Coordinates of C-alpha atoms (C1' of nucleotides) in Angstrom, one line a residue:
Chain Z
M1 CA 0.2 -0.1 -0.1
R2 CA 1.6 3.1 -1.0
T3 CA 1.5 5.9 0.7
S4 CA 1.0 9.8 -0.5
W5 CA 2.2 12.8 0.0
A6 CA -1.2 13.4 0.8
D7 CA -1.8 10.7 3.4
A8 CA 1.0 12.7 5.1
A9 CA 0.3 16.0 4.7
S10 CA -3.6 14.9 6.3
E11 CA -2.2 12.5 9.2
T12 CA 0.1 15.9 10.2
V13 CA -3.1 17.8 10.3
V14 CA -4.7 15.9 12.3
S15 CA -2.2 15.4 14.5
N16 CA -1.4 18.9 15.0
N17 CA -4.7 18.9 16.8
N18 CA -6.9 22.2 17.6
P19 CA -7.1 23.5 21.2
V20 CA -9.7 26.5 19.8
P21 CA -13.5 25.3 20.2
R22 CA -15.4 25.5 17.1
P23 CA -18.0 27.4 16.6
S24 CA -21.6 25.5 15.5
R25 CA -22.1 27.6 13.0
H26 CA -19.4 27.8 10.0
T27 CA -18.8 31.2 8.7
Y28 CA -16.8 32.3 5.8
V29 CA -13.4 33.7 6.7
P30 CA -11.1 35.3 4.0
P31 CA -7.5 34.1 3.4
H32 CA -6.1 37.2 4.8
L33 CA -8.0 36.7 8.4
R34 CA -7.3 33.2 8.9
N35 CA -3.8 32.8 10.2
S36 CA -4.2 36.4 11.6
A37 CA -4.7 38.8 14.7
V38 CA -7.8 40.0 16.0
S39 CA -6.6 43.2 16.9
D40 CA -6.9 45.9 14.3
A41 CA -8.6 43.4 11.7
P42 CA -11.8 44.4 10.4
A43 CA -14.4 42.1 11.7
P44 CA -16.0 39.3 10.2
S45 CA -19.5 39.1 10.3
G46 CA -20.3 36.6 12.4
P47 CA -20.5 36.4 16.5
P48 CA -17.6 37.1 18.5
T49 CA -16.8 33.6 19.8
E50 CA -15.8 32.8 16.1
R51 CA -13.4 36.2 15.7
E52 CA -12.2 35.3 19.4
S53 CA -11.0 32.5 17.6
F54 CA -9.3 33.3 15.5
G55 CA -6.1 32.4 17.5
G56 CA -4.0 35.5 15.9
N57 CA -0.5 34.2 16.2
T58 CA 1.0 37.0 13.5
G59 CA 0.6 40.4 12.6
G60 CA -0.1 39.3 9.2
S61 CA 1.6 42.2 8.2
R62 CA 4.1 40.6 6.7
W63 CA 2.1 39.6 3.6
S64 CA 2.4 42.9 2.4
G65 CA 4.8 44.3 -0.1
S66 CA 2.0 44.8 -3.0
S67 CA 3.5 42.7 -6.2
R68 CA 1.3 45.5 -8.0
T69 CA 3.4 48.4 -6.0
K70 CA 6.7 47.1 -7.4
P71 CA 7.1 47.6 -11.0
E72 CA 10.5 45.5 -11.1
Y73 CA 11.1 41.7 -10.9
G74 CA 9.3 38.9 -9.5
R75 CA 12.3 38.2 -7.4
Q76 CA 11.3 40.3 -4.6
M77 CA 9.0 37.6 -3.5
Q78 CA 12.4 35.6 -2.4
G79 CA 12.2 34.8 1.6
N80 CA 9.6 37.7 2.3
G81 CA 8.2 36.0 5.1
Y82 CA 6.9 32.5 3.9
D83 CA 9.5 30.5 5.7
A84 CA 8.5 32.5 8.9
A85 CA 4.5 31.8 8.2
G86 CA 5.4 28.2 8.2
R87 CA 6.9 28.3 11.9
D88 CA 5.2 31.6 13.4
G89 CA 3.3 31.0 16.1
G90 CA 4.0 27.2 16.6
G91 CA 1.8 26.1 13.7
S92 CA 3.5 23.8 10.5
C93 CA 1.0 25.3 8.4
R94 CA -0.7 28.5 7.7
N95 CA -4.1 29.0 8.3
N96 CA -4.6 25.9 10.5
R97 CA -7.0 27.8 12.9
S98 CA -9.0 29.6 11.0
G99 CA -11.8 31.2 12.4
G100 CA -12.1 28.5 14.9
W101 CA -13.0 25.7 13.0
D102 CA -10.3 24.3 10.4
R103 CA -11.7 24.5 7.0
R104 CA -8.8 22.2 5.9
K105 CA -10.0 19.3 8.3
R106 CA -13.1 19.2 6.1
E107 CA -11.2 20.4 2.5
V108 CA -10.9 17.1 1.0
N109 CA -7.7 15.4 -0.1
P110 CA -7.4 16.4 -3.9
F111 CA -4.5 13.9 -4.2
V112 CA -5.5 10.8 -2.7
N113 CA -7.0 9.3 -6.4
D114 CA -4.0 10.1 -8.0
D115 CA -2.5 6.8 -6.2
K116 CA -6.2 4.9 -7.2
V117 CA -5.5 6.2 -10.7
D118 CA -1.4 5.0 -10.8
D119 CA -3.2 1.7 -10.2
M120 CA -5.5 1.3 -12.2
K121 CA -3.1 2.4 -15.3
Q122 CA -1.1 -0.8 -14.7
G123 CA -3.0 -1.7 -17.7
F124 CA -1.3 1.3 -19.3
S125 CA 2.5 1.1 -20.5
E126 CA 3.4 4.2 -18.7
H127 CA 2.9 5.4 -15.1
E128 CA 2.8 8.7 -13.0
N129 CA 1.1 10.2 -15.6
T130 CA 2.2 14.1 -13.9
V131 CA 6.0 13.2 -14.2
I132 CA 6.6 15.9 -17.5
N133 CA 9.8 14.2 -19.7
F134 CA 11.4 17.8 -19.4
D135 CA 14.4 16.2 -22.1
A136 CA 11.5 16.7 -24.8
Y137 CA 11.4 20.8 -23.9
E138 CA 15.6 20.7 -23.8
D139 CA 16.4 23.9 -26.8
I140 CA 12.5 25.2 -26.8
P141 CA 13.4 29.1 -28.4
V142 CA 11.7 31.9 -25.9
E143 CA 10.4 35.0 -27.0
I144 CA 9.5 37.8 -24.6
S145 CA 8.7 42.0 -25.5
G146 CA 8.3 44.2 -23.0
E147 CA 9.3 47.0 -21.3
N148 CA 10.9 45.6 -17.8
V149 CA 10.8 41.1 -18.2
P150 CA 11.3 39.7 -15.3
P151 CA 14.5 37.2 -15.3
P152 CA 13.5 33.5 -15.5
V153 CA 13.9 31.1 -13.0
N154 CA 15.1 27.3 -13.0
T155 CA 13.6 25.7 -10.4
F156 CA 10.2 26.1 -7.8
A157 CA 13.1 26.9 -4.5
E158 CA 14.0 29.8 -6.4
I159 CA 10.3 31.0 -6.7
D160 CA 9.7 30.4 -3.1
L161 CA 5.8 30.1 -3.3
G162 CA 5.8 29.3 0.5
E163 CA 6.0 26.0 2.2
M164 CA 2.3 24.7 1.4
M165 CA 2.9 25.3 -1.9
N166 CA 6.1 23.7 -2.5
Q167 CA 4.4 20.9 -0.5
N168 CA 1.4 21.0 -3.0
I169 CA 4.5 20.8 -6.1
R170 CA 5.9 18.0 -4.6
R171 CA 3.2 15.9 -4.2
C172 CA 2.1 17.0 -7.9
K173 CA 5.2 15.2 -8.1
Y174 CA 6.6 18.9 -10.3
A175 CA 9.9 18.1 -9.8
K176 CA 10.6 21.6 -11.9
P177 CA 9.2 24.1 -13.7
T178 CA 8.2 23.8 -17.4
P179 CA 10.1 26.5 -19.6
V180 CA 6.6 28.3 -19.8
Q181 CA 6.5 28.2 -15.8
R182 CA 10.1 29.3 -16.0
Y183 CA 9.1 32.3 -17.7
A184 CA 5.7 33.3 -17.1
I185 CA 5.9 33.0 -12.9
P186 CA 7.9 35.2 -12.0
I187 CA 6.4 37.5 -14.8
A188 CA 3.0 37.1 -13.1
L189 CA 4.2 37.4 -9.6
G190 CA 5.5 40.5 -10.6
G191 CA 2.8 41.8 -10.7
R192 CA 2.6 41.9 -14.6
D193 CA -0.1 41.6 -17.3
L194 CA 1.3 38.9 -19.7
M195 CA 0.2 37.7 -22.8
A196 CA 1.5 34.0 -23.1
C197 CA 1.6 31.2 -25.6
A198 CA 3.0 27.7 -24.8
Q199 CA 2.8 24.6 -26.7
T200 CA -0.3 22.0 -26.1
G201 CA 0.4 20.4 -22.3
S202 CA 3.7 22.6 -21.0
G203 CA 1.7 23.5 -18.1
K204 CA 0.2 26.4 -18.3
T205 CA -2.2 25.8 -16.1
A206 CA 0.2 25.9 -13.0
A207 CA 1.4 28.9 -14.8
F208 CA -1.2 31.1 -14.0
C209 CA -2.4 29.2 -11.2
F210 CA 0.3 29.4 -8.4
P211 CA 1.1 33.2 -9.2
I212 CA -2.6 34.0 -8.7
I213 CA -2.9 31.7 -5.1
S214 CA 0.7 32.6 -4.2
G215 CA -0.6 36.1 -4.2
I216 CA -3.7 36.0 -2.6
M217 CA -1.9 34.3 0.1
R218 CA 0.3 37.3 0.6
E219 CA -3.1 39.9 0.3
Q220 CA -3.2 42.3 2.8
Y221 CA -6.1 42.0 4.5
G222 CA -9.1 44.7 5.0
Q223 CA -10.1 45.2 1.7
R224 CA -12.7 43.2 1.1
A225 CA -15.8 43.9 0.5
R226 CA -18.8 42.0 1.7
G227 CA -22.8 42.5 2.0
G228 CA -25.7 40.0 1.5
R229 CA -25.1 37.0 0.0
T230 CA -23.0 38.5 -2.3
V231 CA -19.4 36.5 -3.1
Y232 CA -16.2 38.7 -3.7
P233 CA -14.0 36.3 -5.7
L234 CA -10.4 37.8 -5.4
G235 CA -9.4 35.7 -8.6
L236 CA -11.5 34.5 -11.9
I237 CA -10.2 32.4 -14.3
L238 CA -12.4 31.5 -17.5
S239 CA -12.3 28.7 -20.0
P240 CA -14.4 28.1 -22.9
T241 CA -15.9 24.8 -22.2
R242 CA -17.4 23.1 -18.9
E243 CA -14.6 20.2 -18.5
L244 CA -12.1 22.6 -19.2
S245 CA -13.4 24.4 -16.4
C246 CA -13.8 21.4 -14.0
Q247 CA -10.4 20.0 -14.8
I248 CA -8.8 23.9 -14.1
H249 CA -10.9 23.8 -11.3
D250 CA -9.2 20.1 -10.0
E251 CA -5.8 20.9 -11.0
A252 CA -6.1 24.7 -8.9
K253 CA -7.5 22.3 -5.8
K254 CA -4.3 20.6 -5.8
F255 CA -2.4 23.8 -5.6
S256 CA -4.1 25.1 -3.4
Y257 CA -4.6 23.1 -0.9
Q258 CA -4.4 23.5 2.7
T259 CA -2.9 26.7 1.8
G260 CA -6.5 28.7 3.5
V261 CA -7.8 30.0 -0.6
K262 CA -10.4 28.8 -1.7
V263 CA -11.1 27.3 -5.3
V264 CA -15.0 27.5 -6.4
V265 CA -16.5 26.2 -10.4
A266 CA -19.2 27.0 -12.1
Y267 CA -20.8 26.4 -14.8
G268 CA -24.1 26.1 -17.0
G269 CA -25.5 22.3 -17.2
A270 CA -25.6 21.3 -13.9
P271 CA -27.8 22.3 -10.9
I272 CA -26.6 26.2 -10.0
N273 CA -27.8 25.4 -6.4
Q274 CA -25.0 23.4 -6.1
Q275 CA -22.9 25.9 -7.0
L276 CA -24.5 28.8 -4.7
R277 CA -24.0 26.8 -1.6
E278 CA -19.9 26.2 -2.8
L279 CA -20.2 30.3 -3.6
E280 CA -21.5 31.2 -0.1
R281 CA -19.7 28.9 1.6
G282 CA -17.1 31.3 0.5
V283 CA -14.6 31.4 -2.8
D284 CA -11.3 33.4 -3.3
I285 CA -10.4 32.1 -6.9
L286 CA -13.6 31.4 -9.4
V287 CA -13.1 29.4 -12.0
A288 CA -16.0 30.0 -14.7
T289 CA -17.3 29.2 -18.1
P290 CA -18.9 32.7 -19.4
G291 CA -22.2 32.1 -19.6
R292 CA -23.2 30.6 -15.8
L293 CA -21.1 33.6 -14.9
V294 CA -23.3 36.0 -16.5
D295 CA -26.3 34.5 -15.0
L296 CA -24.6 34.7 -11.5
L297 CA -23.4 38.3 -11.8
E298 CA -26.7 39.0 -12.5
R299 CA -28.4 37.7 -9.7
A300 CA -25.9 39.6 -8.5
R301 CA -24.5 36.6 -6.4
V302 CA -21.4 37.2 -7.5
S303 CA -19.5 40.6 -7.6
L304 CA -16.4 41.2 -9.0
Q305 CA -15.7 44.0 -7.6
S306 CA -13.1 42.7 -5.5
I307 CA -11.2 41.1 -8.5
R308 CA -7.2 41.3 -8.5
Y309 CA -6.6 38.9 -10.3
L310 CA -7.9 37.6 -14.3
A311 CA -6.6 35.0 -15.8
L312 CA -8.1 33.5 -19.2
D313 CA -7.2 30.6 -20.9
E314 CA -7.3 29.4 -24.0
A315 CA -7.2 32.9 -24.6
D316 CA -8.0 33.3 -28.3
R317 CA -10.6 31.2 -28.5
M318 CA -12.0 33.4 -25.6
L319 CA -11.7 36.5 -27.7
D320 CA -13.1 35.0 -31.1
M321 CA -16.5 36.2 -32.9
G322 CA -18.5 33.3 -30.7
F323 CA -17.4 34.5 -27.1
E324 CA -15.9 38.0 -27.9
P325 CA -19.2 39.8 -26.6
Q326 CA -19.5 37.6 -23.3
I327 CA -16.2 38.3 -22.4
R328 CA -16.1 41.5 -23.1
K329 CA -20.0 42.7 -21.1
I330 CA -17.9 40.3 -18.5
V331 CA -15.0 42.5 -18.2
K332 CA -15.4 45.7 -19.1
Q333 CA -19.3 46.4 -18.6
M334 CA -19.8 44.9 -15.0
D335 CA -18.0 45.8 -11.7
M336 CA -14.3 44.3 -12.5
P337 CA -12.1 46.7 -12.1
N338 CA -10.1 48.4 -14.7
R339 CA -7.0 46.5 -16.5
G340 CA -4.0 48.2 -14.6
V341 CA -5.6 48.0 -11.3
R342 CA -6.3 44.5 -12.0
Q343 CA -3.8 41.8 -13.2
T344 CA -4.2 40.3 -16.1
M345 CA -3.3 36.9 -18.0
L346 CA -4.1 35.4 -21.5
F347 CA -2.5 32.1 -22.1
S348 CA -2.9 30.0 -25.1
A349 CA -1.0 27.4 -27.8
T350 CA -2.2 30.2 -30.4
F351 CA -2.6 33.3 -30.6
P352 CA -3.9 35.1 -34.0
R353 CA -2.4 38.7 -34.5
E354 CA -5.9 40.0 -35.1
I355 CA -6.7 38.5 -31.7
Q356 CA -3.9 39.8 -30.4
R357 CA -4.4 43.3 -31.4
L358 CA -8.2 42.7 -29.5
A359 CA -6.5 41.3 -26.6
S360 CA -4.2 44.1 -25.5
D361 CA -8.0 46.5 -25.2
F362 CA -7.8 43.6 -22.0
L363 CA -4.4 44.6 -21.1
S364 CA -2.1 47.1 -19.0
N365 CA 2.1 47.2 -20.1
Y366 CA 1.8 44.2 -20.3
I367 CA 4.6 41.7 -21.5
F368 CA 3.7 39.1 -24.3
L369 CA 6.0 35.6 -23.8
A370 CA 6.2 33.0 -26.4
V371 CA 7.5 29.6 -25.7
G372 CA 8.0 26.8 -28.3
R373 CA 6.8 26.9 -31.8
V374 CA 4.3 28.4 -30.9
G375 CA 1.1 28.3 -33.0
S376 CA 2.9 24.8 -34.4
S377 CA 2.8 21.7 -32.3
T378 CA 5.0 19.8 -30.6
D379 CA 7.4 17.9 -32.3
L380 CA 6.6 15.4 -30.0
I381 CA 2.9 14.7 -31.9
V382 CA 3.9 12.7 -35.2
Q383 CA 1.1 14.0 -37.6
R384 CA 0.2 12.1 -40.9
V385 CA -2.4 13.1 -43.4
E386 CA -3.9 10.7 -45.8
F387 CA -6.1 11.2 -48.3
V388 CA -9.7 9.9 -48.2
P389 CA -12.9 10.9 -49.5
E390 CA -15.5 11.3 -47.6
S391 CA -17.3 8.3 -48.4
D392 CA -14.5 6.5 -47.4
K393 CA -13.8 8.0 -44.2
R394 CA -15.4 4.9 -42.1
S395 CA -13.7 1.9 -43.5
H396 CA -10.6 3.6 -43.0
L397 CA -11.2 4.4 -39.9
M398 CA -12.0 1.1 -39.0
D399 CA -8.6 -0.1 -40.9
L400 CA -6.7 2.6 -38.5
L401 CA -8.6 0.9 -35.4
H402 CA -8.2 -2.7 -36.4
A403 CA -4.4 -1.7 -37.2
Q404 CA -4.1 -0.4 -34.0
R405 CA -6.0 -2.9 -31.7
E406 CA -3.6 -5.9 -33.7
N407 CA -0.3 -3.8 -32.4
G408 CA -1.6 -3.1 -29.3
E409 CA -0.6 -4.7 -26.3
H410 CA -2.1 -8.2 -25.2
G411 CA -4.7 -6.5 -27.9
K412 CA -6.1 -3.5 -25.9
Q413 CA -7.2 -0.7 -28.1
A414 CA -5.4 2.5 -27.4
L415 CA -7.3 5.7 -26.4
T416 CA -8.7 7.7 -29.5
L417 CA -9.9 10.2 -29.8
V418 CA -11.7 10.9 -32.7
F419 CA -12.7 14.4 -34.0
V420 CA -15.7 15.6 -36.0
E421 CA -17.6 18.5 -37.8
T422 CA -20.6 18.0 -36.1
K423 CA -22.8 16.9 -33.2
K424 CA -24.9 15.4 -35.6
G425 CA -21.7 13.6 -37.2
A426 CA -20.5 12.4 -33.5
D427 CA -23.4 10.6 -32.8
S428 CA -23.5 9.0 -36.1
L429 CA -19.9 7.8 -36.3
E430 CA -20.3 6.6 -32.2
H431 CA -23.4 4.3 -33.2
W432 CA -22.0 3.0 -36.6
L433 CA -18.2 2.4 -34.5
C434 CA -20.5 0.9 -31.6
I435 CA -22.2 -1.4 -34.1
N436 CA -19.2 -2.7 -35.7
G437 CA -17.6 -4.3 -32.1
F438 CA -15.9 -0.9 -31.0
P439 CA -16.5 0.4 -28.1
S440 CA -17.7 4.0 -28.4
T441 CA -18.9 6.5 -26.8
T442 CA -19.5 10.9 -27.5
I443 CA -18.7 13.7 -26.3
H444 CA -20.6 16.9 -28.5
G445 CA -23.0 19.9 -27.2
D446 CA -26.2 18.3 -27.1
R447 CA -25.4 16.0 -25.6
S448 CA -26.7 16.6 -21.4
Q449 CA -23.1 17.3 -19.0
Q450 CA -24.3 14.1 -17.6
E451 CA -23.3 12.6 -20.5
R452 CA -20.6 14.6 -21.1
E453 CA -19.1 13.7 -18.1
L454 CA -20.1 10.5 -18.0
A455 CA -18.2 10.0 -21.4
L456 CA -15.0 11.6 -20.6
R457 CA -14.7 9.4 -17.2
S458 CA -15.3 6.3 -19.5
F459 CA -13.0 7.5 -22.3
K460 CA -10.3 8.2 -19.2
S461 CA -10.7 5.0 -17.9
G462 CA -10.3 2.8 -20.7
K463 CA -13.9 1.2 -20.6
T464 CA -14.6 2.8 -24.3
P465 CA -11.7 3.3 -25.6
I466 CA -12.9 5.8 -28.7
L467 CA -14.4 9.3 -28.0
V468 CA -15.8 11.0 -30.8
A469 CA -16.0 14.6 -30.0
T470 CA -16.9 17.9 -31.2
D471 CA -14.5 20.9 -30.9
V472 CA -16.0 21.2 -27.2
A473 CA -12.7 18.4 -26.6
A474 CA -10.2 20.0 -29.0
R475 CA -9.0 22.5 -26.1
G476 CA -7.2 22.6 -23.0
L477 CA -8.5 19.3 -22.1
D478 CA -5.9 17.0 -20.2
I479 CA -6.4 13.3 -21.0
P480 CA -3.5 10.8 -20.1
H481 CA -2.8 7.4 -22.3
V482 CA -4.1 9.7 -25.3
A483 CA -2.4 7.6 -27.6
H484 CA -4.0 8.3 -31.3
V485 CA -5.5 11.7 -32.3
V486 CA -8.2 11.2 -35.7
N487 CA -9.1 14.7 -37.4
F488 CA -12.0 12.3 -39.0
D489 CA -13.2 16.1 -40.2
L490 CA -10.5 18.2 -40.1
P491 CA -10.9 21.6 -38.6
N492 CA -11.6 25.1 -41.4
D493 CA -8.9 27.1 -39.0
I494 CA -5.3 25.7 -39.2
D495 CA -5.3 26.8 -35.0
D496 CA -8.5 24.2 -33.9
Y497 CA -6.0 21.6 -35.5
V498 CA -2.7 22.5 -33.4
H499 CA -5.2 22.5 -30.5
R500 CA -7.1 18.9 -31.4
I501 CA -3.8 17.2 -31.5
G502 CA -2.3 18.9 -28.5
R503 CA -4.6 16.3 -27.0
T504 CA -1.8 13.9 -27.4
G505 CA 1.5 13.9 -26.8
R506 CA 1.2 15.7 -23.2
A507 CA 3.7 16.1 -20.7
G508 CA 6.4 15.8 -22.9
K509 CA 5.0 12.3 -23.6
T510 CA 5.2 11.0 -27.5
G511 CA 1.2 11.2 -29.9
L512 CA -0.2 10.1 -33.0
A513 CA -2.2 12.1 -35.0
T514 CA -4.0 11.5 -38.3
A515 CA -5.8 13.6 -40.7
F516 CA -8.3 12.7 -43.1
F517 CA -8.0 15.1 -45.8
D518 CA -10.7 15.3 -48.6
E519 CA -11.4 18.3 -51.6
S520 CA -13.5 19.9 -49.0
N521 CA -10.4 20.6 -46.8
L522 CA -8.8 22.9 -49.6
S523 CA -8.3 25.9 -48.1
L524 CA -6.5 24.2 -45.0
A525 CA -3.8 22.7 -47.4
R526 CA -0.8 25.7 -47.3
P527 CA -1.5 26.3 -43.0
L528 CA -1.3 22.6 -42.5
A529 CA 1.5 22.0 -44.3
E530 CA 3.6 25.0 -43.0
V531 CA 2.2 23.8 -39.8
M532 CA 3.7 20.3 -40.1
Q533 CA 6.7 21.6 -41.8
E534 CA 7.6 23.1 -38.5
A535 CA 7.1 20.7 -36.6
N536 CA 9.6 18.6 -38.5
Q537 CA 7.1 16.0 -39.9
E538 CA 6.8 14.5 -43.6
V539 CA 4.2 16.7 -45.8
P540 CA 3.3 14.2 -48.4
P541 CA 4.0 15.3 -52.0
W542 CA 0.3 15.8 -52.9
L543 CA 0.2 17.8 -50.0
T544 CA 2.5 20.2 -51.0
H545 CA 1.3 20.6 -54.2
Y546 CA -2.4 21.5 -53.4
A547 CA -0.7 24.1 -50.5
S548 CA 1.4 25.4 -53.9
Q549 CA -1.6 25.4 -55.6
A550 CA -3.3 27.6 -52.9
P551 CA -4.5 31.1 -53.3
Y552 CA -3.6 32.8 -50.2
S553 CA -6.3 32.6 -47.6
S554 CA -6.9 35.4 -44.8
N555 CA -6.2 32.2 -43.1
R556 CA -2.2 32.6 -43.4
N557 CA -2.3 36.0 -42.7
R558 CA -4.3 35.1 -39.0
R559 CA -1.4 32.5 -37.7
S560 CA -0.2 33.0 -35.2
G561 CA 3.0 32.2 -35.5
G562 CA 5.4 32.5 -38.5
R563 CA 7.6 29.8 -39.3
F564 CA 9.6 30.4 -36.3
G565 CA 6.6 30.6 -33.2
G566 CA 4.9 33.4 -31.6
C567 CA 5.4 37.1 -32.6
D568 CA 4.2 40.1 -30.2
F569 CA 1.8 41.7 -32.9
R570 CA 3.1 44.8 -31.2
R571 CA 6.7 44.2 -32.5
E572 CA 5.3 43.4 -36.3
E573 CA 3.5 46.2 -36.1
S574 CA 6.2 48.5 -35.1
F575 CA 8.6 47.0 -37.8
G576 CA 5.9 47.7 -40.2
K577 CA 5.7 51.3 -39.1
N578 CA 9.2 51.7 -38.7
L579 CA 8.1 53.1 -35.2
D580 CA 8.7 51.8 -31.5
Y581 CA 6.0 50.9 -30.0
Y582 CA 6.0 52.2 -27.2
G583 CA 7.8 55.2 -29.0
R584 CA 10.8 55.4 -26.2
G585 CA 13.3 53.5 -27.8
S586 CA 13.3 50.4 -26.3
S587 CA 10.3 48.2 -27.2
G588 CA 11.4 45.1 -25.0
T589 CA 13.8 42.0 -25.5
A590 CA 13.7 38.4 -27.3
F591 CA 15.4 36.1 -25.9
G592 CA 16.8 33.1 -28.8
V593 CA 18.3 31.0 -26.6
P594 CA 17.6 27.5 -25.5
A595 CA 14.7 27.6 -22.7
D596 CA 17.1 26.2 -20.5
Y597 CA 19.2 29.4 -21.2
G598 CA 19.5 30.8 -17.2
G599 CA 22.6 33.6 -18.0
A600 CA 22.0 36.6 -19.3
Y601 CA 21.0 38.5 -21.6
V602 CA 21.5 38.9 -24.8
P603 CA 19.3 42.8 -25.2
G604 CA 19.0 44.1 -28.2
V605 CA 18.7 40.8 -30.3
I606 CA 15.1 40.5 -31.6
S607 CA 15.9 36.3 -32.1
A608 CA 18.9 34.4 -33.1
W609 CA 16.4 32.7 -35.5
D610 CA 14.7 35.5 -37.4
Chain E
dA1 C1' -22.1 26.6 -42.0
dA2 C1' -20.2 24.5 -37.2
dA3 C1' -19.3 24.7 -32.1
dA4 C1' -19.5 26.5 -27.4
dA5 C1' -22.2 29.0 -23.9
dA6 C1' -27.3 29.9 -20.1
dG7 C1' -31.9 28.3 -19.5

DNA sequence: AAAAAAG
């Protein structure tokens, strides 16, 4: 029987018995009060007995030094009191006497399932999906632009997120930061706005969650609004699909375990009452999909006036035609603090130029970060394109699946994710696969949320090793052990292709992606050939031919990257006009260096691969 | 034209 970090931690907490009597009724205690002296802190609502039981052990003001007031670097964070927090008052953990009852004792250990999952994975060839293959990330090109860019770090120890978060990082089995984390975390800890591009599966979620959680832990107390049944989260994380919001919530709960920072998720298709109850119990970071958030805002059950941190995952998707009005409403028309007051972070694997332009509206003096061949896939994914006429697609898929099953270990079907264009097409293909002896399920927007979640679970567990999906599953979902992504129908947008195939080849593992190309995909020929070339993939001659014949589509111009990855649209525009973006002579720095380069910068060098 | 996101 395995003993996990988390088990050890929960034992610690239980044995670290709280001598303070618990109140009978629980009241939300904001994180900045949970471990602080009562003296001059504004009184939380609730009976005095609760306040007396805070067990104040520190002055709390050591969490001062708001990152936003220090424009320089994230380094000022180092050793600014976390160690003291750990030892202070005899508690080995921060916030272990919150409000007279210890929420952390009732906090479900988010790591308990990890061991079970590991056991379940015996059937798979690899264990420890959380362990990242860092060899795969050597020599990754990095580009940064903006003013006063904080230097990257090489280890989590350098970042010093505090003992509780360090423990959680160990529990997650993260040995060292991924390239995007190495650059993005110091930037975010420095209080800077950020537009970050990094390859699919390279650890973006932690890159924005760590700084938000750490920032909230450092928060000075006192400013938090309260009133009625309205809750006032400090951090807001938006994502384009319900499942992705759930996944971010699950991750964030691990990162914030026992820190006293409360993360709540809200999304549509699920009973709102349950989510309202969760919110009432207190929320520091709200993870949400846009529709449900607007609903909550209109009901005045959530107010954004205390938001200090705003993160958009899959930010280019969030700002494209479908979502942009909703996002604009949330960010501009509600009570959210203005840009420059809040800290805004946008993350995606792709960032088309015109979306960057749109996005700059939400940002203030931001840093642009591109890690890896952005808008490209990793070369960990073997990409194949086959010309398959519509009428042959089914039988061709069947051939692939048969071959896969025969080559698989113990005749087991490897997890295969099949993307189709329409919801109807998804249902139809799933049914056909099932009656032909291939256990499948499907996920798309016409299914109930329950069905969607069941489908995802069933796929992840290997019970139905084939998942037929629409683009609802194209972005962000981290499904370990997806061996094969099939683009049964290719998307119209090359960026969607990049995100889809990014469901495999995650965390430094390899994967296979097969696309069925037909006459209806001619406009994709050129960008597809480019993406494949960027990733050192073999481009079939017939595709090169189509690509050379294809007219320059607007698609090409809006490509997020050029041949060498992401580019800050501010730089492109200033080059075009032969003007400095800031009009001040130094618009920033770009690093044409390997990602693990830890030494001095090369200012003035735009990029080594340009 | 399609998908997603509120009900």
